[in-house]
Amino acid sequence: MIVDKAGTPITATDNVQPDTRHGVILYVEDVSVSFDGFKALNDLNLYINDGELRCLIGANGAGKTTLMDVITGKIRPDTGKVNFGQQVDLLQLDESEIARVGIGRKFQKPTVFEALSVYKNIELSLAGDKGIWTSLFGKLTGEQRDRIDEILRTIGLTNEAFYMAERLSHGQKQWLEIGMLLAAEPRVLLVDEPVAGMTGQETERTAELLTSLAGEHSVVVVEHDMAFVRSIARTVTVLHQGSVLAEGSMSEVQSNPEVIKVYLGEDSGEDSGDDNSEGYPSESGEEYIEASSSKEG
Amino acid sequence: MNMKTTHTFVEIIRKMSHLHIVVGTLFVATIYVSFCNLAFAESSFLHVSDYTVSLFGKYLCYALLALAVDLVWGYCGILSLGHGAFFGLGGYAMGMYLMRQIGDRGVYGNAELPDFMVFLNWTELPWYWAGSSSFLWMVLMVFVAPGILAFVFGMLAFRSRVSGVYLSIMTQAMTYALMLAFFRNEMGFGGNNGLTDFKEIAGFSLQDPHTKLGLFVVTAIALAIAYWVSNYIVKSKLGAIITATRDAESRVRFVGYKPEYYKVWIFVVSAMIAGVAGALYVPQVGIINPGEFSPLNSIEIVVWVAIGGRYTLYGAIIGAILVSYAKTRFTAIMPEAWLFALGGLFVLVTLLFPKGIAGALPGVARRFGLDANTNDNKTNKNNAQSEEQGTLKAPRAGGQ
Amino acid sequence: MRRFISVLFCCLVSWYAIADDDVNTKDSTAASSSIDSELIELVNQLPNTKLNKMQPLVENIAAIKSHKTREVLQILLAGDLYYLKSDKTLVNAQKQNDGNYQLTNILTDEALAPVKKRAIRKIRSNNRLRSAIRSFIAKIDLTDDDKSTRYGAVEQLLEKPSQETLDTMRSLLPLEKDADVANLMQTVLLIEQLKHGKIDEQLSAVAGLKSSLEPVVLNTLSALSEELSASEKTQEQEQLLTAMSKAIATIESKRSNYKFIENVFFGLSLGSVLLLAAIGLAITFGVMGVINMAHGEMIMLGAYTTYVVQLVFPNLIEYSLLIAVPAAFVVTGLVGILIERGVIRFLKGRPLETLLATFGISLILQQLVRTVFSPLNRQVQSPEWMTGSWQINPVFSLTFNRLYIILFAIMVFFTLLMILKKSSLGLHVRAVSQNREMAKALSIKSDWVDAITFGLGSGIAGIAGVVLSQLTNVGPNLGQAYIIDSFLVVVFGGVGNLWGTLVAAMSLGSINKFLEPITGSVLANIIVLVGLVLFIQKRPKGLFPQKGRAVD
Ligand SMILES: Nc1ncnc2c1ncn2[C@@H]1O[C@H](COP(=O)(O)OP(=O)(O)OP(=O)(O)O)[C@@H](O)[C@H]1O
Ligand SMILES: [Mg+2]
């Protein structure tokens, strides 16, 4: 059940309007998650402003995906608070309720409904009543059809609309998942590594799409492709060992001594330039911070 | 036949969906069987004997049951090894009604109590037998009893996200527990012997061949309705959601649906269909006993569906009828061989034809040019959509 | 860990030793069969002795230490001792249906031709003589070299004591070396004292009897206290009564404690059976992720292997289990490997399909056994050392077969644990189960590992079958009864966790056995099933869930 701060239930059909009077739509406060004693998130604090586009970077195992798991209800944190706007306590909700209040997510590993057509995949993701009887008797309205067509055009899968999703290539699946995200019209989009497996041109289009979404929606992007991050980022948050290490514009973060120390301190020589997508100038090794893995356990 | 009529014939068949084909076939078969049973003398080779009518009636019940299992397994990935429980409950609901219809014609001549209760020295009906003499109440219970069991079980299991093999084993444990329970005399369902010696149903004698034919026709109608309903369900958005749940349950959650309730819903619907199958089965075979709850029975249903081809509704029906027919023949000729054959079928089908018979059908249809999907123009929306509903994908058996 | 196993092993060995002991003592009594010449002489005087001279003669006979002595006295006591009128041979005569008498020479044990009543004459006795004989026999038994004979004699006294024998016993008590026998003698005397003594003697008797668990003690105490409380009492009697009720309470609480321990024991033995049945599954299902519905049939094959072993070596029943365990392991292991190679490997990663295919296999195996061995149950014999029980006290005994099964199950468990934890096979198995592709890349022969693992799981099921053959009938449906239980044990314990399987099996066994007396076995079964279903709802991953990201 969805309740607001006063404890009064909000039914799913109510369009929950998060209270963003302070300009913040997502509050993550003092969140800790541990797996068998290993702290994947450690007293993490993060505030996402309404309409902002935020990039989240950090080495493998820094806890980025875990953070998204916490926000979307897949993992319950050991301690801490996660609020949507001021009044909606996300920790009280389960995954589907969180999705319905307006937090959408694209997974690191693209997951679409393989046995359904691309069209059906998007149809299922459309915002609206998710109840059983509506699903059984409801029909698509003309408006909804138009919306689906529009999304198909946006993600470039109009011709593949009636393919089974399993036939799609990896990159197409990424797009489809983004399309599903769009269809849900969420207030907050959590996007985990959207451009992995895309060509340079497609990466560019994704960047455009995400930037255009910001403003109306709040977008949180996790990405290892630094060129991509640079091209879209206004604010960047660096995660390290489960907590925020630095926050600011790309150049601020890059010049932050802590960040440099953590990323370049040990094995700065490693340069993964081969990962670099075409169309983006290859810069110094410092750009590719993902090269230094600080996974522990 | 000249070229043109052949062509139009092919066109017609192409345009027909499997819903039309199945319901049409059922209709024709029912008319044929009824006509041949009534119109021809017993000596005529066209005559369909009363025994055969009952046998077909039984097969149709199985088909109904298979349809129920296919709904949850083929479409939703819930491999239920306990659907016999719902079948049995429906059967017992009907059996109780039929017991009460015996009235004072039983061995002990007690108008109120069924024989076995008199035998146990019971003096009054247990409370849960209340209302069992009413036809309407019986019809209600046929839906409600399996429905409630499925609902309670489903709420418990699906809400705590038990799935896959665990769920299968739990369903098996469920039917096993019911079997043990129904074997007990104290349960008030006739213990070992179950309920039998029925005399009449809604005033019609069960010994009368016409009643048997009537039951057969009713079963055929029930199957047609169930088929239509199931077809509607799987074609609806709800159908898409349960299929999505089968393949990626957690993803469905992140889209905003509550898959657990969808699962409970489809599980309950399926249980009710199974209950109806059980209820129609009992008057046609004349007995219901706890053996119906045995895990082996439930697994046999799964074989029907696997062999017929899950994730297609007609596959389930074909499987149920073919395997049951094979069983009848086999057990008549060489009874020992039946389990060998059944076991072998299991292994072969899962190894070689994971899509079952229905999976092989489109290929056959294509060869004869009857398949709607042979035209290549896939961008045409209707065509493509029917491909989607079509049976080309062999689903993996469940949500792993 | 290693220490634990060695302790276990010692236990096992000592059990064998005890079992052997029993056999030996029996042998030794049978062996000393040469008959004392003195005895022959005395016995042969019997026909010529008058009744009033009998007593001293019998006393002399009783004084001779020979196994025959007791036999002769016993026959005399029963009134079956006759002599042939013709040559005065002493015989044991039993009347036959046709009126003739069947004769056995009491000294040589040879059977003689049946004769008419006329040809023989009875050695007469009277009440006094008979009661004397009884106390002689009691004395012989009470002074027997074998401890259990002495114990048995005292036990008999406990049931129906007579004055002479009590006197005999009282005189023997100080000489008795064995504590158990001495204690029991003491108990007999105390009961006597309680029944017939003065009030202060009674009081001290109650104090002495308080710790005895003999049923007779409890009965006597309750009968007496009932009697007492019904009538008018003096102050002392009042005192006695309270002492007695206290004693009764003590005894009863002790009894219920032992009842509890007994339930635990039964529970553990059922748990061991479940453990044996489930542990093979825990490997194939838990470690490999393969659902083997034919697991029950592997158990059945193991049981049939035992049957065949006994059929082939009818003279080696004592050792048949020792042969059957490895034989069953090999047979079912091979069948398992065959199934894995023939079917399961084609169904990798499709658990529900595997479930169906292996179910098909189970049907085939059942039918195969039905065709080969008939659908009827087969009788498998139990070796001598599996029968009998270890009487710890009058209300508590452990049957050997259950005891061995518990020990055996635990042994199998730890052996398996060692194999999986310590051996390279175990490492490979775990590697393959966690990441097949990677393991392959590391040149682990994953196919081979799969086959061996599956063979191992099936082989252990076969061993479980050997054990089950000692407890239930061996028939084609044997396995079916265990498959659901086994799965539940594995799921309850948490898949992939052998310790979980152990805990689950033992607790399910105990729960079942504790419920049984209250609810009856069928209802107990149902309750356990329903309880498990509810439990799985609460903790879908079992008692000891596997952790990690790959799980969901
Ligand atoms: N379910 C789990 N069980 C155990 N450990 C986990 C689990 N989920 C995450 N972890 C651990 O938590 C840490 C953070 O993982 P997370 O997936 O959040 O990293 P990430 O920042 O997304 O890395 P990447 O950039 O590689 O995607 C890792 O060390 C991981 O091993
Ligand atoms: Mg990640």
mmCIF file of C-alpha atoms in Angstrom, chain A residues 72 74 94-97 99-100 105 107 111 113 115-117 119-120 123-125 129-133 135-137 139 145 162 164 166-167 177 180, chain B residues 161 232-233 235-238 240-241 243-244 246-248 251-258 260-262 265 311 378-379 381 384-385 387-389 393:
data_model
loop_
_atom_site.group_PDB
_atom_site.id
_atom_site.type_symbol
_atom_site.label_atom_id
_atom_site.label_comp_id
_atom_site.label_asym_id
_atom_site.label_seq_id
_atom_site.Cartn_x
_atom_site.Cartn_y
_atom_site.Cartn_z
ATOM 1 C CA THR A 72 13.616 0.545 -6.904
ATOM 2 C CA LYS A 74 14.786 -4.787 -5.118
ATOM 3 C CA ASP A 94 7.417 -2.931 -3.111
ATOM 4 C CA GLU A 95 8.948 -2.926 -6.573
ATOM 5 C CA SER A 96 5.721 -2.593 -8.496
ATOM 6 C CA GLU A 97 4.406 0.181 -6.288
ATOM 7 C CA ALA A 99 7.351 1.716 -10.407
ATOM 8 C CA ARG A 100 3.798 3.016 -10.264
ATOM 9 C CA ARG A 105 14.519 1.715 -14.402
ATOM 10 C CA PHE A 107 18.748 -2.583 -16.143
ATOM 11 C CA THR A 111 15.826 -7.408 -19.835
ATOM 12 C CA PHE A 113 9.962 -9.777 -22.476
ATOM 13 C CA ALA A 115 8.311 -14.055 -25.888
ATOM 14 C CA LEU A 116 6.350 -10.896 -26.661
ATOM 15 C CA SER A 117 6.526 -8.606 -29.639
ATOM 16 C CA TYR A 119 4.873 -3.639 -29.652
ATOM 17 C CA LYS A 120 3.481 -5.659 -26.743
ATOM 18 C CA GLU A 123 2.153 -1.679 -24.533
ATOM 19 C CA LEU A 124 2.706 -3.438 -21.242
ATOM 20 C CA SER A 125 4.952 -0.652 -20.060
ATOM 21 C CA ASP A 129 -3.966 1.192 -14.484
ATOM 22 C CA LYS A 130 -2.039 -1.999 -13.835
ATOM 23 C CA GLY A 131 -4.910 -3.945 -12.320
ATOM 24 C CA ILE A 132 -5.989 -7.391 -13.365
ATOM 25 C CA TRP A 133 -9.467 -6.599 -14.637
ATOM 26 C CA SER A 135 -5.697 -5.887 -18.259
ATOM 27 C CA LEU A 136 -8.284 -8.504 -19.027
ATOM 28 C CA PHE A 137 -10.985 -6.324 -20.542
ATOM 29 C CA LYS A 139 -8.505 -2.137 -25.004
ATOM 30 C CA ARG A 145 -1.671 3.644 -29.990
ATOM 31 C CA PHE A 162 5.976 -7.072 -34.446
ATOM 32 C CA MET A 164 9.456 -11.138 -31.029
ATOM 33 C CA GLU A 166 14.066 -12.310 -28.516
ATOM 34 C CA ARG A 167 15.001 -11.706 -32.152
ATOM 35 C CA GLU A 177 14.286 -1.116 -22.821
ATOM 36 C CA MET A 180 9.707 0.763 -22.249
ATOM 37 C CA ARG B 161 7.705 -15.548 -4.460
ATOM 38 C CA TYR B 232 -9.736 -14.646 -24.773
ATOM 39 C CA ILE B 233 -7.506 -14.559 -21.707
ATOM 40 C CA LYS B 235 -4.985 -12.938 -26.267
ATOM 41 C CA SER B 236 -5.730 -10.117 -23.867
ATOM 42 C CA LYS B 237 -3.191 -7.840 -22.320
ATOM 43 C CA LEU B 238 -3.474 -9.993 -19.226
ATOM 44 C CA ALA B 240 0.728 -10.925 -22.363
ATOM 45 C CA ILE B 241 1.437 -10.068 -18.766
ATOM 46 C CA THR B 243 3.572 -14.690 -20.427
ATOM 47 C CA ALA B 244 5.943 -11.903 -19.482
ATOM 48 C CA ARG B 246 6.758 -16.566 -17.049
ATOM 49 C CA ASP B 247 9.908 -15.271 -18.707
ATOM 50 C CA ALA B 248 10.959 -12.373 -16.492
ATOM 51 C CA ARG B 251 10.994 -7.284 -14.774
ATOM 52 C CA VAL B 252 7.208 -7.325 -14.762
ATOM 53 C CA ARG B 253 7.365 -5.972 -11.272
ATOM 54 C CA PHE B 254 9.568 -3.095 -12.314
ATOM 55 C CA VAL B 255 7.073 -2.194 -14.983
ATOM 56 C CA GLY B 256 4.517 -1.687 -12.233
ATOM 57 C CA TYR B 257 2.461 -4.855 -12.242
ATOM 58 C CA LYS B 258 2.062 -7.186 -9.313
ATOM 59 C CA GLU B 260 1.913 -12.419 -7.817
ATOM 60 C CA TYR B 261 -1.715 -11.391 -8.104
ATOM 61 C CA TYR B 262 -1.772 -12.169 -11.796
ATOM 62 C CA TRP B 265 -5.698 -15.059 -10.680
ATOM 63 C CA TYR B 311 1.860 -22.603 -24.950
ATOM 64 C CA LYS B 378 5.560 -9.393 -41.955
ATOM 65 C CA THR B 379 5.141 -5.679 -41.691
ATOM 66 C CA LYS B 381 0.252 -5.667 -38.636
ATOM 67 C CA ALA B 384 2.552 -10.126 -37.612
ATOM 68 C CA GLN B 385 0.306 -10.151 -34.644
ATOM 69 C CA GLU B 387 2.634 -14.684 -35.689
ATOM 70 C CA GLU B 388 3.124 -13.452 -32.242
ATOM 71 C CA GLN B 389 0.204 -15.445 -30.963
ATOM 72 C CA LYS B 393 8.371 -20.106 -29.860
#
